[in-house]
Coordinates of C-alpha atoms in Angstrom, one line a residue:
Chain A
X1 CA 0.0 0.0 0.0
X2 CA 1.4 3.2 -0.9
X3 CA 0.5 6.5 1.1
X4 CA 1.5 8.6 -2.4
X5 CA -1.4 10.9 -3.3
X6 CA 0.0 10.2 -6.8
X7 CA 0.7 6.3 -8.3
X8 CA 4.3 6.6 -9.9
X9 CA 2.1 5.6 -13.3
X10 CA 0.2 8.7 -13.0
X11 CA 2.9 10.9 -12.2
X12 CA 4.9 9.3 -15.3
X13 CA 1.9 10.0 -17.4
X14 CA 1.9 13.5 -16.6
X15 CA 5.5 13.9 -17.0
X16 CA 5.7 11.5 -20.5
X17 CA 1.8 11.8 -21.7
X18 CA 1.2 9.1 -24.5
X19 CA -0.6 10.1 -27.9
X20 CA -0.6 13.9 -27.0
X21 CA -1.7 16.5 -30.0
X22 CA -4.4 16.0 -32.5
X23 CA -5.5 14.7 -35.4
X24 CA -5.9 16.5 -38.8
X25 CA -9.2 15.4 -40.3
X26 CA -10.0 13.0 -37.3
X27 CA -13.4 10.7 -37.8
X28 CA -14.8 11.6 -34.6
X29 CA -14.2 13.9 -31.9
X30 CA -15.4 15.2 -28.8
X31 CA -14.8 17.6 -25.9
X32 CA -15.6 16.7 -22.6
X33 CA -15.8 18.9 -19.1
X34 CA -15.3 22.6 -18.6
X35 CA -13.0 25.3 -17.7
X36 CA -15.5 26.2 -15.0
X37 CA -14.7 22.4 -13.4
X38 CA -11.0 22.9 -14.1
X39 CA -11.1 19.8 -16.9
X40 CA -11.5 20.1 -20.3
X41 CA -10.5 16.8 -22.0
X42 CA -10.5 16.3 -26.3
X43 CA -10.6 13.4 -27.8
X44 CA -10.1 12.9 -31.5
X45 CA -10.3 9.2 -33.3
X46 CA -9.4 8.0 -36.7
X47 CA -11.7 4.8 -37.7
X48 CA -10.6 2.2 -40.0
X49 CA -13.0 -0.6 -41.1
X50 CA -11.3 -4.6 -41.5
X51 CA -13.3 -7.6 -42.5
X52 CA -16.3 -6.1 -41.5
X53 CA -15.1 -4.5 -38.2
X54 CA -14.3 -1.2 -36.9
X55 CA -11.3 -0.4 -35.4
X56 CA -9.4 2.6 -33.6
X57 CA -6.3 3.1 -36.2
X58 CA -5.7 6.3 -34.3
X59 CA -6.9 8.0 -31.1
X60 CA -5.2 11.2 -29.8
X61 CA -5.8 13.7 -27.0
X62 CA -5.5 17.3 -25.3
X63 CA -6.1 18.1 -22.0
X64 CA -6.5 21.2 -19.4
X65 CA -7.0 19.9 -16.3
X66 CA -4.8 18.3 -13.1
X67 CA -2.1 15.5 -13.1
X68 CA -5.0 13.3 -13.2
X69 CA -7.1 14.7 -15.9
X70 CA -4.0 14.5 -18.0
X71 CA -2.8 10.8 -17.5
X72 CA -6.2 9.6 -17.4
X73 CA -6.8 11.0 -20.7
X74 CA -3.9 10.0 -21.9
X75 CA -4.1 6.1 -20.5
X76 CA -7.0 5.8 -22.4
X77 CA -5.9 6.1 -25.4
X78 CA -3.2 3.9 -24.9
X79 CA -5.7 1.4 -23.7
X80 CA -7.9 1.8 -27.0
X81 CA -5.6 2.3 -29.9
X82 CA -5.7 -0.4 -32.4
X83 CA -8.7 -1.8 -30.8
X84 CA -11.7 -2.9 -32.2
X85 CA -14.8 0.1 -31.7
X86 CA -16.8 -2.1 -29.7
X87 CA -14.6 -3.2 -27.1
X88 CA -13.2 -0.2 -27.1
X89 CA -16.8 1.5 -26.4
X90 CA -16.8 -0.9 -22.8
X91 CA -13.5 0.8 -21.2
X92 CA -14.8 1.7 -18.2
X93 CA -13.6 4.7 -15.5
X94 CA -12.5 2.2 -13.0
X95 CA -10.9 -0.4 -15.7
X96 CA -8.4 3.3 -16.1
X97 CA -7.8 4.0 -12.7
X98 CA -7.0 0.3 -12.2
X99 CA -4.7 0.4 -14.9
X100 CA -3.2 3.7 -13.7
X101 CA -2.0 2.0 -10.4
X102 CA -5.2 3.8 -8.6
X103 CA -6.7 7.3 -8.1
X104 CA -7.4 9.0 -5.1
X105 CA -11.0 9.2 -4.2
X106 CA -10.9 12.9 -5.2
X107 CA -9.9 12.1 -8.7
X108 CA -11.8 9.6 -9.6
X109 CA -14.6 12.0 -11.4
X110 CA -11.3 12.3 -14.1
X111 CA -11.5 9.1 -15.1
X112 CA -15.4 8.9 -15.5
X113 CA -14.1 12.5 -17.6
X114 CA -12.1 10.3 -19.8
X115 CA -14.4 7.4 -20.5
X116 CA -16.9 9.8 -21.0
X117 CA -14.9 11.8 -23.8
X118 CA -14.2 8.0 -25.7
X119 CA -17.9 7.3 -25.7
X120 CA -18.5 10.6 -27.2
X121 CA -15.9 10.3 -29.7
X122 CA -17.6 7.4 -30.9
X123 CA -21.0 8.7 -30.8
X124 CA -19.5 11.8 -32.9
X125 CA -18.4 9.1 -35.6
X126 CA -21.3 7.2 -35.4
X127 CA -23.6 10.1 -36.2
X128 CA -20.8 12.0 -39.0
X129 CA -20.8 7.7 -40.7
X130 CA -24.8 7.6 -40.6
X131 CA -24.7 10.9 -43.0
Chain B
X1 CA 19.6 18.4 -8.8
X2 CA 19.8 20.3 -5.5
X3 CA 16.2 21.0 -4.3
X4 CA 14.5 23.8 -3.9
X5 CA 12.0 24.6 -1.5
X6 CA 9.5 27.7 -2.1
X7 CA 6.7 26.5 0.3
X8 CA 7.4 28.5 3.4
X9 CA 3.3 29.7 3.7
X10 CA 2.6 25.8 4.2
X11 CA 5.2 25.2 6.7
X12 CA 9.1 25.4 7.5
X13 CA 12.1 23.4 8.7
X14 CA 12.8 22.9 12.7
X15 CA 16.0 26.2 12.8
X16 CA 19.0 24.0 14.0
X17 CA 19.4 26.1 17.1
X18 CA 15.4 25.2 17.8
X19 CA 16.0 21.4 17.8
X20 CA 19.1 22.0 19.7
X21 CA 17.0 23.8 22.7
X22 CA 14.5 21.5 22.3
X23 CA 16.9 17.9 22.9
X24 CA 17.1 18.6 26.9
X25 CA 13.7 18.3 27.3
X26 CA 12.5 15.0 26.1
X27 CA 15.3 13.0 28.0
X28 CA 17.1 14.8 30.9
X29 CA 14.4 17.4 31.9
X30 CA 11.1 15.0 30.9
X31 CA 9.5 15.4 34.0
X32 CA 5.5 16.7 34.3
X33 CA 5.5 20.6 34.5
X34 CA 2.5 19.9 37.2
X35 CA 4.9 17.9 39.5
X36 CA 6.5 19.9 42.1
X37 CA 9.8 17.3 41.9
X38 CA 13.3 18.8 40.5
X39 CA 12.3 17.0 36.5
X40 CA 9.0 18.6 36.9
X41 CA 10.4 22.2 37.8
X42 CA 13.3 22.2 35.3
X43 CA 10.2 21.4 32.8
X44 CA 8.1 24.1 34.8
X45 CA 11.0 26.9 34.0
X46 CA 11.4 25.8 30.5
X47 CA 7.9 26.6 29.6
X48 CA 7.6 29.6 31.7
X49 CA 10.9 31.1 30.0
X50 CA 8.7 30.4 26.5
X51 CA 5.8 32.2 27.7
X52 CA 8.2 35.1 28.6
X53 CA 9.5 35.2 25.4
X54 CA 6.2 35.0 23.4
X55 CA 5.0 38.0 25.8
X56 CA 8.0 40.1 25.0
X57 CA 7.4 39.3 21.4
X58 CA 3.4 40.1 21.3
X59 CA 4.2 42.8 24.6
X60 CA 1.5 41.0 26.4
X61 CA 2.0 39.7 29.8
X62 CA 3.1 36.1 30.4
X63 CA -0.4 35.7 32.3
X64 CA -2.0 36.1 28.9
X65 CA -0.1 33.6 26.8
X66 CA -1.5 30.4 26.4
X67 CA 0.3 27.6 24.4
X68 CA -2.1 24.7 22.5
X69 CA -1.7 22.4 19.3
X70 CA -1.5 25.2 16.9
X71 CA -3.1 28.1 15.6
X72 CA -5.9 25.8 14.8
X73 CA -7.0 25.1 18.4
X74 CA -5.9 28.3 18.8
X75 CA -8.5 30.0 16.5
X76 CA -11.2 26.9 17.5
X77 CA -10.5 28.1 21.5
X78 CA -11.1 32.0 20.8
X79 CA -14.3 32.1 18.9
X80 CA -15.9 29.0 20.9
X81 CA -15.0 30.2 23.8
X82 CA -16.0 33.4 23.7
X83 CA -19.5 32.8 21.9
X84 CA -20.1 30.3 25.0
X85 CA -19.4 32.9 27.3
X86 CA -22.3 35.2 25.6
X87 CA -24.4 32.8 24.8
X88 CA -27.3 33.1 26.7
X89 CA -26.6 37.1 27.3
X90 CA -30.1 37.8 25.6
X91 CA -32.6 35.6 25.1
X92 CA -34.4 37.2 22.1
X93 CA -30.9 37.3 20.4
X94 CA -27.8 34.9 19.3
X95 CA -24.5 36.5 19.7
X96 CA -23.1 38.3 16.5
X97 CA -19.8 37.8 15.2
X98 CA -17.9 39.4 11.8
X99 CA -15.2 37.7 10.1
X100 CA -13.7 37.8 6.5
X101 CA -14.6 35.7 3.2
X102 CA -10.9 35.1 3.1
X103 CA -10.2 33.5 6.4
X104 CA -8.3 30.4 6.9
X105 CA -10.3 27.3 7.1
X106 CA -9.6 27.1 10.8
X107 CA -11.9 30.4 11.2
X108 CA -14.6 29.7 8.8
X109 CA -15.3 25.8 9.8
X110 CA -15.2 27.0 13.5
X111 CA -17.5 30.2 12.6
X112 CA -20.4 27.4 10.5
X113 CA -19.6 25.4 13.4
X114 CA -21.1 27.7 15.8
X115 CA -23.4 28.7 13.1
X116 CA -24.8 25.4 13.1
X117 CA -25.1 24.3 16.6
X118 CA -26.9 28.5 16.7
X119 CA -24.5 29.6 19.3
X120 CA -23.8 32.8 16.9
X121 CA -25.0 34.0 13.7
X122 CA -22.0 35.1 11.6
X123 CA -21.3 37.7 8.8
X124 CA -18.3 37.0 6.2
X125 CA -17.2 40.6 5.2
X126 CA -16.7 41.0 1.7
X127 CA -12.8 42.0 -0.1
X128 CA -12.1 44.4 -2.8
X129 CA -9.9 43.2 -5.9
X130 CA -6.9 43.5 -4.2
X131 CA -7.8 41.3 -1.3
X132 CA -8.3 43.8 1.4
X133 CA -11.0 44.2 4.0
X134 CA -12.5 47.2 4.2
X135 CA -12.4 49.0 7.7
X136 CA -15.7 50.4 6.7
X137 CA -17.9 47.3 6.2
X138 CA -17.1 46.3 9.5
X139 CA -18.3 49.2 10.9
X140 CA -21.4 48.6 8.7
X141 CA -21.9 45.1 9.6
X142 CA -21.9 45.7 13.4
X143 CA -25.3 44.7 15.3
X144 CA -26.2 45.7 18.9
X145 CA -25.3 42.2 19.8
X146 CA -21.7 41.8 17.9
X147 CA -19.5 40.1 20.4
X148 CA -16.6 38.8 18.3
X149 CA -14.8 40.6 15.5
X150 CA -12.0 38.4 13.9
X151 CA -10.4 39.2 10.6
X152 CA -6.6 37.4 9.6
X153 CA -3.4 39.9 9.9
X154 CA -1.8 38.1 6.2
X155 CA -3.6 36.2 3.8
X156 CA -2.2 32.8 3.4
X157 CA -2.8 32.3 0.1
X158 CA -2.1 35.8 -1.3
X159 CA 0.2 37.7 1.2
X160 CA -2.6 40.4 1.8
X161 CA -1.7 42.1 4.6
X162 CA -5.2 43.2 6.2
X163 CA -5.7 46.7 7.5
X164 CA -5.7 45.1 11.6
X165 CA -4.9 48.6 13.2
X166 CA -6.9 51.1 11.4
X167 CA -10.0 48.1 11.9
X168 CA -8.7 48.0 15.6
X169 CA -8.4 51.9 16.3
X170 CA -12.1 52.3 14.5
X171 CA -13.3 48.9 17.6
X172 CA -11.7 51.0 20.0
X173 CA -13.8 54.5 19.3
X174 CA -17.1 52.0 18.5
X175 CA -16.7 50.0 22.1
X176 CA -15.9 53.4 24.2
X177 CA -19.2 54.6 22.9
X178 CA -20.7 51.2 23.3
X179 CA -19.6 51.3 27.3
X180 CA -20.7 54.5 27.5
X181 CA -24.4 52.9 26.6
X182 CA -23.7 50.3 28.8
X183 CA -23.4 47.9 26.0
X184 CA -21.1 44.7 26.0
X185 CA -17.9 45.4 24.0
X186 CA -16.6 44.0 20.9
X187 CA -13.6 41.7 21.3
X188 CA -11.1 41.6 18.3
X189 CA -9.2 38.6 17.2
X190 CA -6.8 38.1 14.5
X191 CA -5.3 35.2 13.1
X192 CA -1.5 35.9 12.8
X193 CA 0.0 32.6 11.4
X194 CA 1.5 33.9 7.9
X195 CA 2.9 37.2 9.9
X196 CA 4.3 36.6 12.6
X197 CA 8.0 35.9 11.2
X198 CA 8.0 39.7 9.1
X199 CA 5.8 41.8 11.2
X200 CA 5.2 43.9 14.4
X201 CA 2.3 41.2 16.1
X202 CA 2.8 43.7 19.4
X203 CA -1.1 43.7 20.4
X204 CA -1.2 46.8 21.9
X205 CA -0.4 48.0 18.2
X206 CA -2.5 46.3 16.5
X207 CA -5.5 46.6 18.8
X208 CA -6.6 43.1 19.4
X209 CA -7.9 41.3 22.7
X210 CA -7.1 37.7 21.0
X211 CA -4.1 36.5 18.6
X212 CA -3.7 33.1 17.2
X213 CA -0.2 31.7 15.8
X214 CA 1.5 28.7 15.0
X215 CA 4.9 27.8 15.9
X216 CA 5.9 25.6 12.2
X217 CA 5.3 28.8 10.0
X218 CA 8.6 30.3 11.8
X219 CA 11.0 27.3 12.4
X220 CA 9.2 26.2 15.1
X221 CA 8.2 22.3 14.8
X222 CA 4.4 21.5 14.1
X223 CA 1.8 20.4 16.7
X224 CA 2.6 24.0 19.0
X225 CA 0.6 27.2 19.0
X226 CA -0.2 30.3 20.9
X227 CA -3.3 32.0 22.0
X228 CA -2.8 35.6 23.1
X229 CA -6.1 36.2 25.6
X230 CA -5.8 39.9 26.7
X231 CA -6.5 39.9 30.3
X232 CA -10.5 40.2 31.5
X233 CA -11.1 38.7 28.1
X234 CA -13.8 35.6 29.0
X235 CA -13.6 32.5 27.5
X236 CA -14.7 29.3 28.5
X237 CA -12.5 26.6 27.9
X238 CA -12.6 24.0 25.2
X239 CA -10.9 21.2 26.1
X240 CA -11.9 19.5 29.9
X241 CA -9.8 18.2 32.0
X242 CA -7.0 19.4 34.3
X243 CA -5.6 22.7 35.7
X244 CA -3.3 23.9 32.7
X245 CA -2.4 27.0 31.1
X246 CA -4.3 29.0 33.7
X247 CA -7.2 26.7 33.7
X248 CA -7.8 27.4 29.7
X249 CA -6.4 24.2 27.8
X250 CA -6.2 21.3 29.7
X251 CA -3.8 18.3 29.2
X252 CA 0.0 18.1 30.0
X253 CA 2.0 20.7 28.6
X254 CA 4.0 19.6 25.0
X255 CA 7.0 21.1 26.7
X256 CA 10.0 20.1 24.2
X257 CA 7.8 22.0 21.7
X258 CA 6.7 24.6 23.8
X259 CA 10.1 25.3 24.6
X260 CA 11.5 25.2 20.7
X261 CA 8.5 27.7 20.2
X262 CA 9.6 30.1 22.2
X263 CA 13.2 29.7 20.8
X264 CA 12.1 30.5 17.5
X265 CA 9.8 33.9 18.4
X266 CA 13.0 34.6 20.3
X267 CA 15.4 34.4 16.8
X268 CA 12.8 36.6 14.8
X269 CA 13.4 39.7 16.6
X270 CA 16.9 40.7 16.2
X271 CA 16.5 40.4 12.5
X272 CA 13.4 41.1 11.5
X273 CA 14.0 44.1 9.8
X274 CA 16.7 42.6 7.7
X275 CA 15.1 39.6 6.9
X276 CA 12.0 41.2 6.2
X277 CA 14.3 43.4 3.5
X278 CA 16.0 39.9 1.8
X279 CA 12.7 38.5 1.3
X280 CA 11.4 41.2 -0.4
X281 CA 14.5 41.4 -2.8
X282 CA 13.9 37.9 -3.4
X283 CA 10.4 38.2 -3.7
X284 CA 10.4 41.3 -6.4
X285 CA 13.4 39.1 -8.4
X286 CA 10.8 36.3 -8.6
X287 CA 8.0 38.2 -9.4
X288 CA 9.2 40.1 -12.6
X289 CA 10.9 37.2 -13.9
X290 CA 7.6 35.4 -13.5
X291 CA 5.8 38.3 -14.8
X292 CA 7.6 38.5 -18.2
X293 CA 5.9 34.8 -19.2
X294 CA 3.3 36.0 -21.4
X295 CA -0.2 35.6 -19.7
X296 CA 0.3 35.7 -16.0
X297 CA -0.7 38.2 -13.2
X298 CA 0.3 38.6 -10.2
X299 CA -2.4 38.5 -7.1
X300 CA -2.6 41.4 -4.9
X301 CA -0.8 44.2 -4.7
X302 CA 3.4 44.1 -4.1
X303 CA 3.9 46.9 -2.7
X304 CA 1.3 46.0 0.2
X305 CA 1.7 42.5 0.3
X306 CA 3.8 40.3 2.8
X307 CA 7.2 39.6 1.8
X308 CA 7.3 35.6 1.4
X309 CA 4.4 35.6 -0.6
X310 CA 3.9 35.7 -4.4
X311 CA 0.8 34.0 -5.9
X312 CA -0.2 34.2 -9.6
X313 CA -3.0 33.3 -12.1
X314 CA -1.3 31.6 -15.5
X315 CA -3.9 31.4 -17.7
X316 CA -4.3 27.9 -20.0
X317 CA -3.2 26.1 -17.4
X318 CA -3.9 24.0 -14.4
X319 CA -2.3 24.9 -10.7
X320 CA -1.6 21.5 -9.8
X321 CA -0.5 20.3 -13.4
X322 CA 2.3 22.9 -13.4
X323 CA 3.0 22.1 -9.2
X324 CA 3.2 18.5 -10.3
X325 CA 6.0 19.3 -13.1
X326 CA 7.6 21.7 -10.6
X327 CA 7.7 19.1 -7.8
X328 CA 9.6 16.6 -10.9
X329 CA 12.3 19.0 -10.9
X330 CA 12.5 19.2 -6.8
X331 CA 11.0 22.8 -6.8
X332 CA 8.1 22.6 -4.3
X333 CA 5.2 25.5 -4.9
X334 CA 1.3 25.2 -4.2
X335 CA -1.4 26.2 -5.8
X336 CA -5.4 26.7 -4.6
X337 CA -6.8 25.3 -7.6
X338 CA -9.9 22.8 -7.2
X339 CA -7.5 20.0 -7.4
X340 CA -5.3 20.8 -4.8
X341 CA -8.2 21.3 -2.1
X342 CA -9.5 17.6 -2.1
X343 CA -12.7 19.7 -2.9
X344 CA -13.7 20.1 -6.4
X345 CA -14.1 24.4 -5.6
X346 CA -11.1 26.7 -6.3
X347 CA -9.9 28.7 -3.6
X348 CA -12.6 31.1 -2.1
X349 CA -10.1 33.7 -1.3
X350 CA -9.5 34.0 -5.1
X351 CA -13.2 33.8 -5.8
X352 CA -13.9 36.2 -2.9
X353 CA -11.6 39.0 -4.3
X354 CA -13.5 38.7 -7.5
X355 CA -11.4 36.6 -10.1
X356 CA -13.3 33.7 -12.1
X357 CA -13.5 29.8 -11.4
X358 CA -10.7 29.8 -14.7
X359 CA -9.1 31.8 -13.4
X360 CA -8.4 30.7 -10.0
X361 CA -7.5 27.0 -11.3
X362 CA -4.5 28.3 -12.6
X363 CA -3.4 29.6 -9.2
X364 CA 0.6 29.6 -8.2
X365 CA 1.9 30.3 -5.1
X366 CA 5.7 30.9 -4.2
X367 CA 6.5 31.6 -0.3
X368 CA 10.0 32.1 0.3
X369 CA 12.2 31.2 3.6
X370 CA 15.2 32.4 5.2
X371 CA 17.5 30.3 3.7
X372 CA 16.0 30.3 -0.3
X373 CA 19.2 32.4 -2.3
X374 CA 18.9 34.8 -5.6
X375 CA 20.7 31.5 -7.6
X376 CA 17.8 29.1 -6.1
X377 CA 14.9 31.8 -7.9
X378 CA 16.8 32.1 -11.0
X379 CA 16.7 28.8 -11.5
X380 CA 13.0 28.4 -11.0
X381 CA 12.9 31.2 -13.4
X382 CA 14.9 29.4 -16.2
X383 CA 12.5 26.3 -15.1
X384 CA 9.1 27.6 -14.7
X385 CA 8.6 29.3 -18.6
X386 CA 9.2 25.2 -19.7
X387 CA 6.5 24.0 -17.3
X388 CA 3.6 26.3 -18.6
X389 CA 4.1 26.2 -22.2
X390 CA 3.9 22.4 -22.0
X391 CA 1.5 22.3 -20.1
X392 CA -0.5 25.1 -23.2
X393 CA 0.7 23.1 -25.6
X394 CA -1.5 20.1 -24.3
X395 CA -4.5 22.1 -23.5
X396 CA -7.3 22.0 -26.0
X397 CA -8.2 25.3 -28.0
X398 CA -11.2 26.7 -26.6

């Protein structure tokens, strides 16, 4: 049991965040929380389609917020990329803290943040691929 | 990398020659300050002496120095002691007391506290933009049954140093006329914590009949504080039990601390001019470096603010993102952003002084120490321009 506020994992995420920036022309993107809160997480995808399924070629993120805002956005995305869409669409908020070596109580409503942005992403291509 | 430590406001290292003072009295004099046996006397004198020199440093008498846990049983023992005392004055009324928006927490939980168990009904005084009370809402907000007036000497979050003597000169006039009426007096306390290592705390000066401090905020160690109760000033006491500190904080004296306590009050007088000075130079060098980062202010006012206390707004970025990145390089700063508070609200002293949610997030605070050098704040300025753009060039465009 550690008595850190901060898991080393999440304090390495801030420090070295994965899949940071944007992508140009993404297939679906969403932004999630508000400056109000402190958060704002974005979320952009790229979608590629393989015998018949969907998958996350590409995921990328940007993120005001705390050290936890910003390494659970960014473990998510490490967690979805090259996944298929609809397992991808499961990730839940605890399955991120667990696999960033815990959150404290207090910032647990980051990951829900993040898990919330990846649904909307999704939703956002869902709706732009219906058109 | 050599670390570097810019979080005095929060707390300070144990002075060498405080720890020294201190050693004697948890193995050779250890005995119970209440026994009249030669261990419990040589404990006896070593708290007495502390008491003497925390009176010669407030000019109070010993008789009205009482030592407790901290300036948060400090601050808990003034206001709920007093309020019990007045209680049940009136029947048709609750006792009144006026404090600040921008207290410490230690104030405003104690003042909902009482609040809530309607021993007293409270008003928070508003602050201007710069984060100063004004000395003429309090005379507004006085009621016929005001008992308790209690407004901070230094913000700890901002370094605003609150107008305490004109606010205690204007109590003075209102409670002559008040006896004159033959009605009760108000009693004024301040919470000294953040300025009692750069400033005159004599309470003569500044007018008050209650002073709170805390012995780790000058290189004192934590867990010992001070109460300041001006003489015929009636307060029931808090904590039961037996005959301490004149009958007002019972339980056996913490006398190693007690003892470095009144080591350290004794160090800060010599130099307090001087070190006052330093800081300041250090502070100003800080501040414009900071300042030249594109979007940043600076909180307050520097030319009225305490001297080991710089806080800024960054904009586009998070106060506990850029501590984080700080802390990764061994700088240690602190920030009242949402995140930092365990709360999900930013600092209400930033909210009370009229900046936005936004911007408050983005809070910084720097407090310096006696030992921080120009080289340690240059670096934090060749450091600190990194952090924030990093941290903007992750941040989403609104």
């Amino acid at each position: 049991m550690s008595f850190q506020f901060y898991s080393e994992k999440v304090l390495k995420y801030v420090k070295h965040p994965q899949n940071l920036g944007q992508i140009k022309n993404p297939d679906g993107v969403a932004t999630v929380g508000n400056p109000v809160c402190g958060d704002v997480m974005r979320l952009f995808i790229k979608v590629e389609k393989k015998n018949n399924q969907e998958y996350l070629k590409d995921i990328k993120f940007q993120t005001l917020g705390c050290g936890a805002a910003i390494a659970t956005s960014s473990m998510i995305t490490t967690m979805v990329k090259g996944k298929p869409l609809k397992d991808a669409e499961k990730i839940t908020n605890q399955a991120i803290a667990e696999a960033l070596g815990g959150l404290p109580p207090s910032k647990m409503h980051c990951s829900i943040l993040a898990a919330e942005a990846l649904k909307k992403a999704i939703q956002n291509y869902r709706q732009k691929s219906k058109k | 990398m050599k670390k570097i430590y810019l979080d005095h406001a929060a707390t300070t290292p144990v002075a060498p020659a405080v720890l020294k003072t201190m050693q004697a009295f948890f193995t050779k004099d250890f005995g119970n300050p209440s026994e009249p046996h030669s261990w419990g006397q040589a404990a006896r004198q070593g708290i007495e002496e502390a008491r003497e020199k925390v009176a010669r440093f407030l000019k109070a008498q010993p008789s009205e120095i009482i030592f407790t846990s901290g300036a948060t049983e400090a601050i808990n023992l003034a206001h709920k002691g007093l309020i019990e005392t007045f209680k049940n004055q009136s029947k048709n009324s609750r006792p009144h007391l006026i404090t600040t928006q921008i207290e410490h927490k230690a104030v405003l939980e104690t003042c909902r506290h009482l609040e809530k168990i309607g021993w007293a009904k409270v008003s928070y005084l508003p602050v201007e933009q710069n984060g100063l009370v004004k000395t003429k809402e309090v005379e507004r907000a006085i009621r016929p049954e005001t008992v308790l007036l209690s407004v901070m000497f230094v913000n700890n979050e901002t370094g605003a140093v609150q107008p305490l003597k004109a606010i205690g000169q204007l109590l003075q006039k209102i409670n002559k006329q008040r006896l004159r009426n033959k009605k009760g007096r108000i009693y004024f306390h301040t919470d000294a914590t953040q300025a009692v290592q750069y400033f005159n705390c004599q309470v003569d000066d500044l007018g008050v009949d209650l002073l709170s401090l805390s012995g780790h905020k000058f290189y004192a160690p934590k867990g010992v504080g001070v109460l300041f109760i001006r003489k015929k000033t009636p307060l029931v006491r808090q904590q039961d039990g037996g005959g301490q500190e004149y009958r007002l904080r019972a339980g056996t004296e913490n006398v190693p601390f007690i003892v470095g306590l009144g080591k350290a009050i004794e160090l800060i007088q010599p130099n307090q001019k001087q070190s006052l000075k330093n800081t300041q130079k250090l502070r100003d060098r800080l501040v414009s470096g900071v300042l030249k980062i594109p979007k940043v202010r600076l909180v307050g006012d520097l030319k009225t603010n305490a001297p080991h206390i710089a806080t800024f707004l960054v904009e586009g970025v998070e106060g506990e993102a850029m501590m984080l990145l700080l802390s990764e390089k061994g700088i240690a700063a602190s920030s009242g952003s949402a995140c930092t508070s365990g709360l999900l609200a930013p600092s209400h002293v930033l909210l009370a002084m009229g900046y936005q949610s936004q911007q408050a997030h983005g809070s910084l605070r720097f407090s310096l120490g006696q030992a921080n050098t120009p080289k340690e704040i240059d670096e934090v300025l060749a450091f600190l321009p990194e952090v924030i753009q990093k941290l903007r060039r992750m941040a989403p465009k609104l």
